[in-house]
Short mmCIF file of C-alpha atoms in Angstrom, two decimals:
data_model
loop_
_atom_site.label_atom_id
_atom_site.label_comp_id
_atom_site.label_asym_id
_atom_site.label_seq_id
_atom_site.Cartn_x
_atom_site.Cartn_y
_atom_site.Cartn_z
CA UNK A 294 0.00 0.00 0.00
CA UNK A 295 2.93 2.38 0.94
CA UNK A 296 5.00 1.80 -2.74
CA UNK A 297 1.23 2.43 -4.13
CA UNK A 298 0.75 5.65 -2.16
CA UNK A 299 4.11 7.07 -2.88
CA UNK A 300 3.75 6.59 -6.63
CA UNK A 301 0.46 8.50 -6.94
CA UNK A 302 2.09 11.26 -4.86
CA UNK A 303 5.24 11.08 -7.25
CA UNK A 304 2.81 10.69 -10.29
CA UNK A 305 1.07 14.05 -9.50
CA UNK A 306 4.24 15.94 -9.92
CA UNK A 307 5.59 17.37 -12.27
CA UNK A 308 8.93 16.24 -13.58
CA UNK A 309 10.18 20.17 -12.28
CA UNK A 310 8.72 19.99 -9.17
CA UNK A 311 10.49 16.38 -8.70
CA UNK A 312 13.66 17.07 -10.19
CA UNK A 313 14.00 19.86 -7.99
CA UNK A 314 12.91 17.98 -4.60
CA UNK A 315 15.33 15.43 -5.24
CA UNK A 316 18.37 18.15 -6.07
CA UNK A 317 17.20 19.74 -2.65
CA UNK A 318 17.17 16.37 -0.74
CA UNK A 319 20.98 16.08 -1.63
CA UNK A 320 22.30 19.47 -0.46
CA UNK A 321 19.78 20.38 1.80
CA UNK A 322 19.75 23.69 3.78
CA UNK A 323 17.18 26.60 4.74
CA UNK A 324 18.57 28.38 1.13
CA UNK A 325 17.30 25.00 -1.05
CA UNK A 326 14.17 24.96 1.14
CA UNK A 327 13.31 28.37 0.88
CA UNK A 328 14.37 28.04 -3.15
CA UNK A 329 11.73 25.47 -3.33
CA UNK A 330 8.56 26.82 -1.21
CA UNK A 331 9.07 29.66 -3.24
CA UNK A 332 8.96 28.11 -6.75
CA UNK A 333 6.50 25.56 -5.91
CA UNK A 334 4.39 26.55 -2.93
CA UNK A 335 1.24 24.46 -3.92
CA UNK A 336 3.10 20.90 -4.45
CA UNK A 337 2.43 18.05 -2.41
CA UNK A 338 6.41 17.89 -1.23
CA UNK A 339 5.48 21.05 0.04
CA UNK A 340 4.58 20.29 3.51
CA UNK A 341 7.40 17.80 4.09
CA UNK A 342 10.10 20.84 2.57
CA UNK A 343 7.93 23.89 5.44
CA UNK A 344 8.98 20.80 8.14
CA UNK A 345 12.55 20.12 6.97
CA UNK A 346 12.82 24.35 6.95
CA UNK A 347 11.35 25.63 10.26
CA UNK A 348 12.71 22.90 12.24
CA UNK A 349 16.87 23.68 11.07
CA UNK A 350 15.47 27.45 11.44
CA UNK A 351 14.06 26.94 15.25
CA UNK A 352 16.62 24.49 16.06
CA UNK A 353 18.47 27.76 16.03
CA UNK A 354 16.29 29.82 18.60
CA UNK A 355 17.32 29.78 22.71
CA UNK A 356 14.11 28.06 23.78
CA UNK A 357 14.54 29.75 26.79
CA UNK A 358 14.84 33.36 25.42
CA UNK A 359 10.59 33.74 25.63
CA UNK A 360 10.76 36.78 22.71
CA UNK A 361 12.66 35.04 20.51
CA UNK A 362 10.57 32.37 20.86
CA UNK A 363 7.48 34.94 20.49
CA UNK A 364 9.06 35.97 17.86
CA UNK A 365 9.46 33.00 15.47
CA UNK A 366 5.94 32.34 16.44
CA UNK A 367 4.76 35.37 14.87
CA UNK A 368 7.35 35.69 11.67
CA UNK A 369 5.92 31.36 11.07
CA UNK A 370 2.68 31.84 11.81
CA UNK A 371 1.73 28.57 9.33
CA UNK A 372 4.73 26.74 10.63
CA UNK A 373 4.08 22.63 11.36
CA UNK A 374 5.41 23.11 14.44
CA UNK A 375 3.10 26.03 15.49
CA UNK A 376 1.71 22.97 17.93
CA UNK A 377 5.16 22.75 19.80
CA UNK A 378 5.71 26.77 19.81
CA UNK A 379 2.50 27.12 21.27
CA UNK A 380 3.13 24.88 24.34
CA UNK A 381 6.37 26.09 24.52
CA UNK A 382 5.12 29.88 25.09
CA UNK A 383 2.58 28.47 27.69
CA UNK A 384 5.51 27.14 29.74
CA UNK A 385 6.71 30.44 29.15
CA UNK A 386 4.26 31.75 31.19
CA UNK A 387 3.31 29.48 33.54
CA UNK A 388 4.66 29.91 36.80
CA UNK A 389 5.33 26.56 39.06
CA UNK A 390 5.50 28.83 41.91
CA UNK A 391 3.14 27.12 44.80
CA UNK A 392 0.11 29.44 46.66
CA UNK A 393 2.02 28.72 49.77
CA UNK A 394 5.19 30.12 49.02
CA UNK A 395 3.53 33.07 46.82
CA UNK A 396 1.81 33.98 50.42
CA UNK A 397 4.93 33.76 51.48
CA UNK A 398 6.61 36.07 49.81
CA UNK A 399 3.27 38.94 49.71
CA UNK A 400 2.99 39.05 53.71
CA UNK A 401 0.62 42.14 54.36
CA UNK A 402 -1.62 41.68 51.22
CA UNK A 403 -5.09 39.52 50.93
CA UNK A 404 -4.33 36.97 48.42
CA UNK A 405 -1.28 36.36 46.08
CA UNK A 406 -0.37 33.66 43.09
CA UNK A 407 3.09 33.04 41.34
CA UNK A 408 2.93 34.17 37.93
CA UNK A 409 5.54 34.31 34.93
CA UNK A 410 5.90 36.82 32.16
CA UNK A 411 8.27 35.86 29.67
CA UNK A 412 10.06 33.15 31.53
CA UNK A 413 10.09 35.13 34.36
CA UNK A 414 8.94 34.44 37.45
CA UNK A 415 7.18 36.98 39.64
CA UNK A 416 4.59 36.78 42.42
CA UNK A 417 0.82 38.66 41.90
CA UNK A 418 -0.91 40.09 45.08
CA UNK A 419 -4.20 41.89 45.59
CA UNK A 420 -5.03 44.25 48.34
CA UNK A 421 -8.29 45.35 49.91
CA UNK A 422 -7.69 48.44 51.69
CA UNK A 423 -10.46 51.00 53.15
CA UNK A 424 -12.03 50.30 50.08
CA UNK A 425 -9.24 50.67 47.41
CA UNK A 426 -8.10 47.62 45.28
CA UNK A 427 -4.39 47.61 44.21
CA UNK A 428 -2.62 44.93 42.51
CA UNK A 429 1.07 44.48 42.41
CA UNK A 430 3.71 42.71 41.30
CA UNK A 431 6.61 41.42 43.04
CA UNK A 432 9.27 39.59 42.48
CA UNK A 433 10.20 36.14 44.66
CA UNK A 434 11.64 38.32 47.59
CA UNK A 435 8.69 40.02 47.99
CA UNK A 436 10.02 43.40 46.86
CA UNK A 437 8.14 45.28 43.90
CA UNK A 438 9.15 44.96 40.61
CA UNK A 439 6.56 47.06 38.66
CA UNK A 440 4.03 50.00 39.74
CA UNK A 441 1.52 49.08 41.34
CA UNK A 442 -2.28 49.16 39.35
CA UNK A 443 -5.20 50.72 40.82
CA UNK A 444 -8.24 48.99 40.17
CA UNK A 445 -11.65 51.81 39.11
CA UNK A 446 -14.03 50.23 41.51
CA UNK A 447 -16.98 49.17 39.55
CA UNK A 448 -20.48 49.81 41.27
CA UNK A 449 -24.14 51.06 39.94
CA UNK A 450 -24.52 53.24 43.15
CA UNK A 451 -22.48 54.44 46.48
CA UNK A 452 -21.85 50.99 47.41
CA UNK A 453 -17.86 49.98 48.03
CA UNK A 454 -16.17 47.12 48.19
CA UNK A 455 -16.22 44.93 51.23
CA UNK A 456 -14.66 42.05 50.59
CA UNK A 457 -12.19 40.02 48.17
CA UNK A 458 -14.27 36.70 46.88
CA UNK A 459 -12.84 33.86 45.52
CA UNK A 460 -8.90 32.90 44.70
CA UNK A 461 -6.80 35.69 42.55
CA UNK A 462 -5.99 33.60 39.10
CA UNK A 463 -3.83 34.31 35.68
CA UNK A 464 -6.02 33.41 33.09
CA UNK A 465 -4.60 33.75 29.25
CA UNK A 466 -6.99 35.23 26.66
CA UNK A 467 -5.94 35.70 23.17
CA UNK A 468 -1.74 36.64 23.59
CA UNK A 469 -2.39 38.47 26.60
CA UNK A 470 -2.22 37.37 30.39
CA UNK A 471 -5.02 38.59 32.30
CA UNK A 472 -5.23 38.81 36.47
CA UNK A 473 -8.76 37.38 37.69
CA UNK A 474 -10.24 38.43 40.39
CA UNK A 475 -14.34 38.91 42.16
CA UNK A 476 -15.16 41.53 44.87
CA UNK A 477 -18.58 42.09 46.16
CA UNK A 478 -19.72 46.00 46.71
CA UNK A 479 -22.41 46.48 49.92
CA UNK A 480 -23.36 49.17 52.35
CA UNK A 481 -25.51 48.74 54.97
CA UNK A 482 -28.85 47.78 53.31
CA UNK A 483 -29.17 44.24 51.83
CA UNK A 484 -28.29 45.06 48.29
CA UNK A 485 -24.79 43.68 47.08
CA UNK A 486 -23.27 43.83 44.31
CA UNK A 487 -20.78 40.92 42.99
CA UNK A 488 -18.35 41.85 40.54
CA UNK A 489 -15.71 39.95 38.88
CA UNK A 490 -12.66 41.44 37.42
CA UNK A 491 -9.44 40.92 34.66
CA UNK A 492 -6.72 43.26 34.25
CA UNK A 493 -4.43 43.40 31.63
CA UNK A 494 -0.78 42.49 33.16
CA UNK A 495 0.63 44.40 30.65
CA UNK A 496 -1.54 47.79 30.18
CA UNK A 497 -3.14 47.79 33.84
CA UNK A 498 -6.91 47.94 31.92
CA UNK A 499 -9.46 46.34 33.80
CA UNK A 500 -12.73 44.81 32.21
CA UNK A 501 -16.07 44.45 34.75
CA UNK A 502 -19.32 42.47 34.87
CA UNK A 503 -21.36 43.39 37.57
CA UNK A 504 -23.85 40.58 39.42
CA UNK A 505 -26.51 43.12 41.74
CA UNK A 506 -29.16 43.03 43.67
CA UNK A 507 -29.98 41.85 47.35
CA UNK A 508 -28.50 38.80 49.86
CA UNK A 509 -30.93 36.52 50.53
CA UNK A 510 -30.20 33.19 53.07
CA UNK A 511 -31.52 29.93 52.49
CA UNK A 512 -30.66 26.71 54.07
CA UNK A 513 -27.76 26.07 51.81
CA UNK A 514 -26.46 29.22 52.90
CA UNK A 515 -26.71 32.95 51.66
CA UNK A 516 -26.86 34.27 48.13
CA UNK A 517 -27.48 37.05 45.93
CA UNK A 518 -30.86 37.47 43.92
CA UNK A 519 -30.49 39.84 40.68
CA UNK A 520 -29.18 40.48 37.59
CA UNK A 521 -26.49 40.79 35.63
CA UNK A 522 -25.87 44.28 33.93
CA UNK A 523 -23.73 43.50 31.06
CA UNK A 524 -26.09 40.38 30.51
CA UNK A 525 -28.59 42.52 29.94
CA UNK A 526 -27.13 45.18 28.15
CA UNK A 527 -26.85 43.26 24.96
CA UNK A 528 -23.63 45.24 23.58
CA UNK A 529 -20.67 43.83 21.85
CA UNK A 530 -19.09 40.41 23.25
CA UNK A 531 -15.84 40.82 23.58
CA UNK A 532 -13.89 37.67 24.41
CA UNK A 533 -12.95 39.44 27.84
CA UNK A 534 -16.58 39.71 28.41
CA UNK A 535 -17.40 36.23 27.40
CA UNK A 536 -14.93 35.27 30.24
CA UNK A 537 -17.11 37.17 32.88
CA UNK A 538 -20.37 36.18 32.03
CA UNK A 539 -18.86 32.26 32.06
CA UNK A 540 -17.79 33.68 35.68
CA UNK A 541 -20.78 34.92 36.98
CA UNK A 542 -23.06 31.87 35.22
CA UNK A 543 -21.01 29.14 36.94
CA UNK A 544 -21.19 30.90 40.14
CA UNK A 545 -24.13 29.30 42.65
CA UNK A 546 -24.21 31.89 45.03
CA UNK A 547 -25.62 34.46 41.85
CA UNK A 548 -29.49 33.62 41.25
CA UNK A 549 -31.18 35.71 38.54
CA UNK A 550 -34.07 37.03 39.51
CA UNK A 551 -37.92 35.75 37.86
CA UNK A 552 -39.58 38.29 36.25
CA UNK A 553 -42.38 38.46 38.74
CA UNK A 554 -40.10 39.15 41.73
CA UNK A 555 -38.32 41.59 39.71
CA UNK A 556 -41.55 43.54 39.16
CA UNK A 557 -42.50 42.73 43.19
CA UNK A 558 -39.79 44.45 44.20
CA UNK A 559 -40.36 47.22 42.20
CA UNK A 560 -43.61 47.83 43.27
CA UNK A 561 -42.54 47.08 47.35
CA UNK A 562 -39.60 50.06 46.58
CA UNK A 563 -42.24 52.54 45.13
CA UNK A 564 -44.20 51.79 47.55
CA UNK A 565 -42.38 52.17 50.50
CA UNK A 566 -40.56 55.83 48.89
CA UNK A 567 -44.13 57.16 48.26
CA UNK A 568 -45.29 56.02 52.10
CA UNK A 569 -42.81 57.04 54.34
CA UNK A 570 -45.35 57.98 57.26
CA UNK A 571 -47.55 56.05 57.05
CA UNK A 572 -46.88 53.81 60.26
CA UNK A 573 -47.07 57.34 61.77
CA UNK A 574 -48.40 60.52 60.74
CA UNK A 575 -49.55 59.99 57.39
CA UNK A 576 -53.43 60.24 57.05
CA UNK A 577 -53.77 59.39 53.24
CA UNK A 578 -51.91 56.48 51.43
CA UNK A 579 -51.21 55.75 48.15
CA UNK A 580 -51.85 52.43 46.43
CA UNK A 581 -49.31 51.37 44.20
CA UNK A 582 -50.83 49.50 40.75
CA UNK A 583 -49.76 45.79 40.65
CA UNK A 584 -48.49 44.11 36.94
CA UNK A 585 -50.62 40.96 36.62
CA UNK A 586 -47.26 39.17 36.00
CA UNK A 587 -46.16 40.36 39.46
CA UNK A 588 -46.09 37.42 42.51
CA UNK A 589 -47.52 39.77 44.57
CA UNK A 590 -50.59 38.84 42.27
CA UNK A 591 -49.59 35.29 42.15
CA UNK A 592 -49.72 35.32 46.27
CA UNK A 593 -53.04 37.28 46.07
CA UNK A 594 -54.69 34.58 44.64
CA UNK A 595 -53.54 31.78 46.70
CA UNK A 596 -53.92 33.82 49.98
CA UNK A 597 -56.97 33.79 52.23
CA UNK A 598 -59.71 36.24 50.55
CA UNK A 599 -61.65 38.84 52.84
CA UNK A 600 -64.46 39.65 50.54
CA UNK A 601 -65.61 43.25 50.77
CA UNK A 602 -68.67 44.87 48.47
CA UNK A 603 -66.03 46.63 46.09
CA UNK A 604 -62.83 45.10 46.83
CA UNK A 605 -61.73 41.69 48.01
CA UNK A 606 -58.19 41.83 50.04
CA UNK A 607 -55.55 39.61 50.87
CA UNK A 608 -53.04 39.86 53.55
CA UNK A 609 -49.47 37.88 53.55
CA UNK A 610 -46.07 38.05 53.95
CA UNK A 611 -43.91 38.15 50.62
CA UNK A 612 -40.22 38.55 49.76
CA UNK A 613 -39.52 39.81 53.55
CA UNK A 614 -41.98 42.11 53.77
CA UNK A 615 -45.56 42.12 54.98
CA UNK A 616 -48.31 43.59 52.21
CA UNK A 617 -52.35 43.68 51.45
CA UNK A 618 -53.48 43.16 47.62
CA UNK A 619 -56.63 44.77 46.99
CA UNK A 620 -58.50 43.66 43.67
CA UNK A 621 -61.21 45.81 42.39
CA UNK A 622 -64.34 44.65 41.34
CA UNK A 623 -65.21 47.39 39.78
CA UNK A 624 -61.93 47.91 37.78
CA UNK A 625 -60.27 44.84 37.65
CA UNK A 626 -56.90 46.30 39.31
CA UNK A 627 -54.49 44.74 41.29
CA UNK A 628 -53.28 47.12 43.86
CA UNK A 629 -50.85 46.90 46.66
CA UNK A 630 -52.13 48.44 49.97
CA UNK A 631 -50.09 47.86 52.04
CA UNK A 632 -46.30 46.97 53.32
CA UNK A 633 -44.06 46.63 56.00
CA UNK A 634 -41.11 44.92 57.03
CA UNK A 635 -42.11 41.08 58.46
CA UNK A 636 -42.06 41.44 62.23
CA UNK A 637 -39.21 39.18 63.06
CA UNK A 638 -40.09 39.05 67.31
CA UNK A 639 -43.39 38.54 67.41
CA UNK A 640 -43.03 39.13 71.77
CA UNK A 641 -41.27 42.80 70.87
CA UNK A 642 -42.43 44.19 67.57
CA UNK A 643 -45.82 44.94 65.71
CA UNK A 644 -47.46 42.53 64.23
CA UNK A 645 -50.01 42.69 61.46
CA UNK A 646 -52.37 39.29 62.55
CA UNK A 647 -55.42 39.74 60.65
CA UNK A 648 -57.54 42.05 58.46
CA UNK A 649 -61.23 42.00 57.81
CA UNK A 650 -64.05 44.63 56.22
CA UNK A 651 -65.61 46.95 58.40
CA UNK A 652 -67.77 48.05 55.92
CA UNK A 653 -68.31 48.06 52.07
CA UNK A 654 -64.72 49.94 51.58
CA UNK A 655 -63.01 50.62 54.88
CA UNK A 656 -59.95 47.99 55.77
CA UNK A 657 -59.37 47.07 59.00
CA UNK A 658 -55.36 46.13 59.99
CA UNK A 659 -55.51 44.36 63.35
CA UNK A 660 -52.34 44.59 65.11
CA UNK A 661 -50.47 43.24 68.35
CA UNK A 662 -47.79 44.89 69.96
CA UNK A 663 -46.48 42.61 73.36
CA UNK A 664 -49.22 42.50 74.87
CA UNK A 665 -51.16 45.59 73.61
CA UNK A 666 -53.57 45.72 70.21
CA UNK A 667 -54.50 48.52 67.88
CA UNK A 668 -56.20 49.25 64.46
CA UNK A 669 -55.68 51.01 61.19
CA UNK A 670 -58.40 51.66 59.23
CA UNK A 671 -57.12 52.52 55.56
CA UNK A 672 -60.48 53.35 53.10
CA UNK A 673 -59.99 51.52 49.48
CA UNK A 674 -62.40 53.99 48.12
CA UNK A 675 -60.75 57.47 48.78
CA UNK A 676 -57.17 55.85 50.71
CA UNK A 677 -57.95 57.88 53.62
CA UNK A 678 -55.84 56.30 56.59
CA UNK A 679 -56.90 56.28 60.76
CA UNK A 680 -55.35 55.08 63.67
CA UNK A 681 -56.89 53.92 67.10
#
């Protein structure tokens, strides 16, 4: 089968194109090669001549001396042994550098890795400092060996960063070596923001996708409820932004948010910013209109109904907060009522128990405080509010 193979190949040359391999074959060198490629680039010897040439031409190159290497890379960019340059540039920058001793060596900052740049080894460390994020370099001592890069802190509001998250990486994208990083933003509310991070070892430019909203616990622990920004922003995918969005995907402790609590907590937020008073001196409140695709209108029509001549009403608790759904018979409106925080000590705190129709539009809210009861009386008709 071989002898068969070999004379088709030989058979589909032309007597030139053999002649001339064969004359090469005998006083071989990078000239002959180069003769040959050039004369006939399409023939089937053609591959076997590119071989015979880059490997005398990179047998020639310090393997050790990362731009050279770099170099031939980039002046052979079709070479056969583009496989073996490839790995060899990895190695280049891959440091074997263990976590332990890369701690070692970055006493004082919050996480560090070994990394190498062009067969050189250095050790990466991130600091979280009163809010600032720095990265630095440093070489196996400890001491600096490059300025140190101040990382914009990424946030939707006047949130700041709290806390590193996760392990500090070197990830390669494209040519360029990229540190990897997460930090989550928060203040003193429950919203959070979880952001993860690359910067450009070589140009200090740092790419962002953001993860907000607020920390919820469950019984596998806590986690944030939201959505991602950049997801959503539908703008061009860069293959740095493809990285973060893999990030943030593969993270458990990030749960997008459903559509109908997204709109629930919409309406609790307006409502609580256009109620402020009204556990105290407000005497009118305002209703806030529900979007059928809300779960506040889900839970309205699972919940206990008290059945009123205009309105039928609903009280339960919902996404931490205490609220009353009115429905309109007359208009066919979902409308939240009512909200409060969920009294979390029932002994201490109000607590709304019960609600109930004291006549055809007037809401009762029965409440207990300790030991001690009292009533607001909130009219559906013209949201006229009373105490006693």
């Amino acid at each position: 089968m071989t002898m068969a193979l070999s004379s088709t190949v030989a058979s589909a040359q032309t007597p030139a194109e053999t002649k001339l391999y064969n004359k090469t074959m005998k006083k071989p060198s990078v000239k002959a090669y180069d003769k040959f490629l050039a004369k006939f680039p399409s023939s089937s010897y053609s591959s076997e001549i590119l071989l015979l040439r880059d490997t005398e031409l990179f047998s020639k190159v310090d393997k050790n001396d990362a731009a050279a290497v770099k170099a031939f890379a980039q002046a052979h960019p079709d070479s056969p042994l583009s496989e073996e340059i490839s790995a060899l540039i990895v190695s280049h920058n891959t440091s074997p550098l263990s976590k332990e001793d890369a701690m070692k060596a970055a006493s004082g900052y919050n996480d560090a890795i070994g990394w190498r740049k062009d067969n050189v080894d250095h050790v990466l460390a991130i600091k979280l400092d009163g809010g600032n994020i720095s990265l630095q370099s440093l070489s196996l001592d400890g001491k600096p060996d490059a300025d140190a890069i101040a990382v914009p802190v990424h946030s939707l509001s006047d949130l700041t960063p709290a806390r590193l998250e996760g392990n500090l990486s070197i990830v390669l994208i494209g040519n360029s070596q990229y540190a990897s990083f997460a930090y989550v933003n928060e203040g003193e509310s429950a919203d959070k923001e979880w952001v993860e991070a690359l910067c450009d070892m070589e140009s200090g430019m740092v790419h962002n996708a953001m993860f907000y909203g607020k920390e919820l616990s469950s019984k596998d622990g806590k986690y944030i409820e939201g959505q991602c920004l950049e997801a959503l922003s539908g703008g061009l995918m860069t293959s740095q932004l493809t990285y973060l969005l893999g990030k943030i995907s593969e993270n458990p402790s990030l749960k997008e948010i459903s559509r109908a609590d997204l709109l629930t907590d919409e309406s609790i937020a307006w409502w609580l910013d256009k109620n402020p008073d009204a556990q105290t001196t407000a005497r009118t409140v305002r209703f806030g209109a529900l979007d059928p695709e809300s779960s506040i209108v889900e839970a309205y029509k699972k919940a206990k109904k008290e059945n009123g001549r205009n309105f039928n009403a609903a009280l339960f608790d919902l996404r931490g907060y205490t609220m009353i759904c009115a429905y309109s018979k007359t208009t066919k409106d979902y409308v939240l009522v009512w909200c409060e925080p969920v009294c979390k000590n029932r002994n201490r705190d109000q607590l709304l128990n019960t609600i109930y129709f004291e006549n055809d539009n007037t809401l009762d809210l029965f409440y207990y405080k300790g030991r001690t009861t009292f009533k607001f009386r909130v009219n559906l008709a013209t949201k006229n509010l009373r105490r006693s």
